[in-house]
């Protein structure tokens, strides 16, 4: 069994909640170092202030996991590839679609592995629904992804800045499930993006999709509602009805599944097993020397920003 040395770049919430403990429990990986602007430390490994210092000190390092905000990701990923490292990208994988495409091509020219991690895709219900929807037509699809930004992103100013994606930071998780399970292409047909008057990124978004595998008799029946103003119970739900009359209900961010009202899968939430799945897959990709770059969820977000109508709402204070 190969063991890959890996460093984490950006030691924020997701690194501490998921990457560090999951790497520690995966025998295919050995945590070699951290890169932290704030100089955060971890037992038994060095911390570097910049990736350049890391690469100079550890030329044999195999891979990096880039867990910074997305706006910094492209530059850091190029630098890692130039240093000969394999690259795992947190979601969203880059600031723009073209930068992600460039990274994928650049990694290929250097024979390095690059991996776009869409953590929500690693819930068991996602593959279950994907396999059951093959060959089906979709009559109705309703995504409801509503959560409390103050609870999940406390003090994270970057999410409100240009390149921070706003409510699409969680919304892209739903879209990553959607693009994985759809039995055909799906497009953003209409979008309405709600911006607080004092912020550069949306706090809510309503999308209408179209698809060649949707029932023609049901225009506007494929929708997503993202909202960061939800207090109390949080909603990460995708409901689907097929032309054949089957009803799929993915709840808990894709961790729970009911078909025609009967529960089939029920994993704890949130994020249970997602990052274990990510690192298992990364080890497989490294073993085979193959990259996995899934642009589809990211493209839907770009398209929503491209055609989205701007609606201004009251200011938002953290
Ligand atoms: P965060 O808590 O703000 O952490 C990001 C860390 O990156 C910062 O603490 C900082 O760590 C470093 N950093 C910040 N700005 C940087 C810059 N310009 N250049 C280099 N490094 C910088 O954010 P997060 O919640 O962990 O989210 C990071 C990424 O993970 C986002 O893309 C997010 O969508 C994704 N994600 C988050 C969650 C979640 O539950 N929070 C879940 C899944 C995915 P240092 O001071 O250590 O360098």
XYZ file of C-alpha atoms and ligand atoms in Angstrom:
366
model
C 0.000 0.000 0.000
C 1.347 3.388 -0.983
C 1.523 6.081 1.704
C 1.389 9.649 0.429
C 2.798 12.595 2.356
C 0.390 15.505 2.298
C 0.353 19.080 3.565
C -2.724 21.190 4.253
C -2.738 24.759 3.003
C -5.147 26.992 4.975
C -5.986 25.766 8.465
C -9.499 27.149 8.892
C -12.818 25.573 9.854
C -12.981 22.772 7.295
C -9.329 21.788 7.743
C -9.825 21.466 11.471
C -13.287 19.869 11.342
C -12.571 17.360 8.567
C -9.213 17.269 6.746
C -6.967 16.874 9.783
C -8.948 14.111 11.554
C -9.719 12.253 8.318
C -6.079 12.273 7.158
C -5.062 11.032 10.614
C -7.365 8.025 10.206
C -6.472 7.143 6.613
C -3.429 4.821 6.369
C -2.800 5.951 2.758
C -1.811 9.425 3.963
C 0.755 10.886 6.314
C 0.305 14.502 7.376
C 3.681 16.115 6.666
C 3.101 19.832 7.299
C 0.711 22.746 7.495
C 0.784 26.052 5.686
C -0.906 28.674 7.808
C -0.770 32.427 7.396
C -1.645 32.738 11.066
C 0.965 30.142 11.996
C -1.482 27.602 13.445
C 0.338 24.524 14.719
C -0.395 20.807 14.856
C 1.483 18.214 16.948
C 4.528 16.590 15.330
C 4.447 18.479 12.015
C 6.027 21.798 11.026
C 4.006 24.853 10.065
C 5.135 27.098 7.220
C 3.926 30.609 6.538
C 3.864 30.175 2.742
C 3.668 27.272 0.265
C 7.054 28.343 -1.176
C 8.703 27.750 2.220
C 7.002 24.337 2.410
C 8.226 23.234 -1.026
C 11.773 24.449 -0.328
C 11.910 22.588 2.992
C 10.141 19.397 1.864
C 11.015 18.597 -1.768
C 9.762 15.003 -1.390
C 6.233 16.010 -0.352
C 3.664 14.196 -2.537
C 0.506 16.265 -2.321
C -1.273 19.306 -0.940
C -4.883 19.856 0.095
C -5.848 23.458 -0.635
C -8.420 24.535 1.955
C -8.240 28.317 1.646
C -11.155 30.472 0.509
C -11.716 29.906 -3.239
C -10.382 33.297 -4.351
C -6.822 32.243 -3.433
C -7.018 28.756 -4.872
C -5.846 29.178 -8.476
C -2.516 30.821 -7.637
C -1.803 28.343 -4.852
C -2.703 25.370 -7.063
C -0.466 26.539 -9.947
C 2.390 27.013 -7.512
C 1.845 23.500 -6.116
C 1.802 21.964 -9.593
C 4.960 23.878 -10.504
C 6.566 22.387 -7.397
C 5.620 18.912 -8.645
C 2.839 18.244 -6.114
C -0.469 16.498 -6.636
C -3.392 18.746 -5.710
C -6.661 18.256 -3.853
C -8.985 21.246 -4.197
C -11.676 22.092 -1.632
C -14.930 23.290 -3.139
C -15.555 25.620 -4.940
C -12.420 24.530 -6.793
C -11.283 27.905 -8.199
C -12.423 31.510 -8.510
C -13.664 30.996 -12.101
C -14.499 28.174 -14.492
C -11.714 29.059 -16.905
C -9.131 28.994 -14.125
C -10.296 25.522 -13.137
C -10.096 24.363 -16.746
C -6.597 25.792 -16.964
C -5.546 24.001 -13.775
C -6.847 20.701 -15.142
C -4.912 21.123 -18.391
C -1.783 22.321 -16.628
C -1.805 19.339 -14.236
C -2.100 17.019 -17.233
C 0.905 18.572 -18.963
C 2.944 18.088 -15.789
C 1.612 14.569 -15.203
C 0.266 15.538 -11.776
C -3.053 14.459 -10.227
C -5.656 17.167 -9.618
C -8.897 16.423 -7.793
C -11.996 18.590 -7.387
C -13.665 17.487 -4.177
C -17.397 17.972 -4.020
C -17.983 16.681 -0.514
C -21.762 16.331 -0.739
C -21.358 13.790 -3.555
C -19.892 11.339 -1.030
C -23.176 10.670 0.753
C -24.486 7.162 0.145
C -27.889 8.409 -0.987
C -26.345 10.235 -3.927
C -25.082 7.130 -5.723
C -28.271 5.275 -4.815
C -30.450 7.907 -6.484
C -28.078 8.285 -9.411
C -28.326 4.602 -10.279
C -32.111 4.558 -9.864
C -32.633 7.613 -12.096
C -30.709 6.270 -15.083
C -33.053 6.227 -18.081
C -35.861 8.060 -16.219
C -37.546 11.333 -17.135
C -37.950 13.993 -14.447
C -41.426 15.388 -13.770
C -40.571 17.601 -10.813
C -37.393 18.537 -8.957
C -37.302 20.844 -5.940
C -34.083 21.787 -4.187
C -34.475 23.555 -0.836
C -31.096 24.527 0.623
C -31.728 26.969 3.433
C -29.401 27.524 6.359
C -28.281 30.112 8.874
C -25.139 31.890 7.646
C -24.382 33.157 11.149
C -24.288 29.575 12.427
C -22.160 28.007 9.671
C -19.874 30.882 8.616
C -19.311 32.997 11.737
C -16.919 35.866 11.065
C -16.018 34.638 7.543
C -15.970 37.947 5.690
C -14.569 36.360 2.509
C -17.896 34.695 1.683
C -19.418 38.152 1.117
C -16.577 39.431 -1.040
C -16.323 39.088 -4.824
C -15.110 35.534 -5.464
C -16.617 34.306 -2.175
C -19.774 32.947 -3.879
C -22.219 34.089 -1.147
C -25.143 31.693 -0.749
C -23.718 29.594 -3.588
C -20.984 28.451 -1.187
C -23.533 26.022 0.334
C -25.777 26.049 -2.749
C -23.015 24.531 -4.860
C -23.194 21.460 -2.612
C -26.779 20.911 -3.749
C -25.752 21.507 -7.356
C -22.932 18.976 -6.999
C -25.524 16.369 -5.999
C -27.865 17.496 -8.775
C -25.288 17.182 -11.557
C -24.257 13.781 -10.209
C -27.762 12.263 -10.079
C -29.426 13.796 -13.144
C -30.033 11.228 -15.891
C -29.198 13.883 -18.520
C -27.940 17.450 -18.924
C -29.373 20.241 -16.788
C -29.210 23.983 -17.447
C -29.955 27.171 -15.510
C -32.956 28.610 -17.351
C -33.767 31.500 -15.027
C -32.170 32.921 -11.884
C -32.967 35.574 -9.333
C -30.140 36.548 -6.973
C -30.881 38.505 -3.795
C -28.085 40.821 -2.596
C -28.038 42.637 0.765
C -27.510 46.317 -0.083
C -24.184 46.320 1.838
C -22.751 43.083 0.357
C -21.194 42.023 -2.963
C -22.482 38.443 -2.967
C -26.060 37.099 -2.769
C -27.718 35.990 0.475
C -30.418 34.061 -1.417
C -31.048 32.722 -4.913
C -33.962 31.159 -6.790
C -33.125 29.074 -9.854
C -35.295 27.473 -12.511
C -33.675 24.681 -14.507
C -34.391 23.136 -17.882
C -33.358 19.729 -19.103
C -33.917 17.529 -22.138
C -34.867 14.744 -19.710
C -37.559 16.829 -17.966
C -41.233 16.307 -18.738
C -42.179 18.690 -21.498
C -45.596 19.196 -19.910
C -44.048 20.676 -16.767
C -42.128 23.867 -17.651
C -40.692 25.501 -14.533
C -40.999 22.296 -12.501
C -37.263 22.031 -11.838
C -36.258 24.589 -9.201
C -33.758 25.418 -6.473
C -34.185 27.822 -3.570
C -31.050 28.793 -1.659
C -31.312 31.027 1.394
C -28.862 31.955 4.138
C -31.455 33.614 6.374
C -32.993 30.429 7.755
C -32.938 30.230 11.535
C -34.195 27.209 13.493
C -34.339 23.951 11.546
C -31.969 23.860 8.562
C -33.086 22.499 5.165
C -30.813 20.605 2.784
C -33.394 18.761 0.717
C -33.811 17.539 -2.859
C -37.222 16.144 -3.837
C -37.633 14.451 -7.201
C -40.614 12.898 -8.940
C -40.139 10.889 -12.113
C -42.560 10.548 -15.024
C -43.030 6.966 -13.901
C -44.414 8.305 -10.601
C -41.537 7.437 -8.266
C -40.749 10.010 -5.557
C -37.228 10.413 -4.165
C -36.588 12.553 -1.109
C -32.956 13.284 -0.259
C -32.693 15.108 3.042
C -29.879 16.054 5.426
C -27.662 17.180 2.526
C -27.928 13.808 0.777
C -27.335 11.662 3.860
C -30.912 10.415 4.092
C -33.114 8.948 1.392
C -36.780 8.013 1.246
C -38.429 6.516 -1.840
C -42.200 6.902 -2.148
C -42.243 7.896 1.529
C -40.359 4.804 2.751
C -36.969 5.503 4.400
C -34.103 3.640 2.696
C -30.899 5.284 3.950
C -30.312 7.270 7.128
C -26.765 8.458 7.948
C -26.027 11.050 10.632
C -25.543 14.651 9.493
C -23.730 16.846 8.787
C -20.739 15.692 6.729
C -20.749 12.141 8.098
C -18.395 10.040 5.984
C -18.038 12.648 3.239
C -14.371 13.436 3.805
C -13.503 9.782 4.452
C -14.880 9.173 0.947
C -12.907 12.081 -0.479
C -9.565 10.846 0.859
C -10.297 7.251 -0.116
C -10.874 8.450 -3.668
C -7.799 10.687 -3.633
C -5.639 7.687 -2.693
C -7.149 5.712 -5.587
C -6.462 8.581 -7.992
C -2.876 8.877 -6.770
C -2.379 5.115 -7.104
C -3.526 5.223 -10.722
C -2.033 8.621 -11.582
C -5.418 9.901 -12.802
C -7.082 13.227 -12.193
C -10.769 13.827 -11.463
C -12.037 17.266 -12.430
C -15.802 17.753 -12.314
C -16.703 21.181 -13.667
C -20.480 20.631 -13.868
C -21.611 22.062 -10.479
C -19.283 25.016 -10.877
C -20.581 25.753 -14.378
C -24.170 25.954 -13.091
C -23.117 28.546 -10.515
C -21.296 30.540 -13.197
C -24.383 30.380 -15.416
C -26.619 31.551 -12.550
C -24.363 34.574 -12.048
C -24.331 35.126 -15.830
C -28.107 35.267 -16.353
C -29.281 36.027 -12.801
C -31.537 39.005 -12.198
C -30.229 41.183 -9.349
C -32.626 41.888 -6.480
C -31.512 44.145 -3.616
C -32.656 43.508 -0.064
C -31.995 44.953 3.386
C -28.395 45.161 4.661
C -26.906 42.112 6.390
C -24.762 42.441 9.507
C -22.914 39.439 10.952
P -12.120 29.561 6.921
O -12.503 29.021 8.252
O -12.212 31.007 6.671
O -10.644 29.022 6.649
C -9.897 29.325 5.504
C -8.444 29.458 5.923
O -7.632 29.682 4.779
C -8.172 30.669 6.836
O -8.449 30.364 8.165
C -6.700 30.920 6.578
O -5.990 29.928 7.321
C -6.550 30.567 5.121
N -6.679 31.746 4.249
C -7.581 32.731 4.307
N -7.391 33.611 3.320
C -6.352 33.163 2.609
C -5.653 33.652 1.473
N -6.039 34.764 0.857
N -4.615 32.949 1.023
C -4.219 31.832 1.634
N -4.842 31.324 2.720
C -5.886 31.985 3.204
O -12.973 28.861 5.766
P -13.529 27.356 5.723
O -14.911 27.330 6.263
O -12.541 26.429 6.277
O -13.671 27.198 4.154
C -12.547 26.999 3.317
C -13.045 26.321 2.056
O -13.629 25.064 2.421
C -14.137 27.116 1.337
O -13.963 27.061 -0.041
C -15.425 26.412 1.754
O -16.431 26.500 0.766
C -14.947 24.984 1.911
N -15.771 24.200 2.835
C -16.101 24.703 4.062
C -16.937 23.940 4.887
C -17.330 24.414 6.260
O -18.114 23.724 6.929
N -16.839 25.537 6.766
C -17.418 22.703 4.465
C -16.993 22.207 3.232
C -16.171 22.967 2.416
P -4.497 30.142 7.813
O -4.444 31.375 8.633
O -4.224 28.897 8.581
O -3.639 30.276 6.569
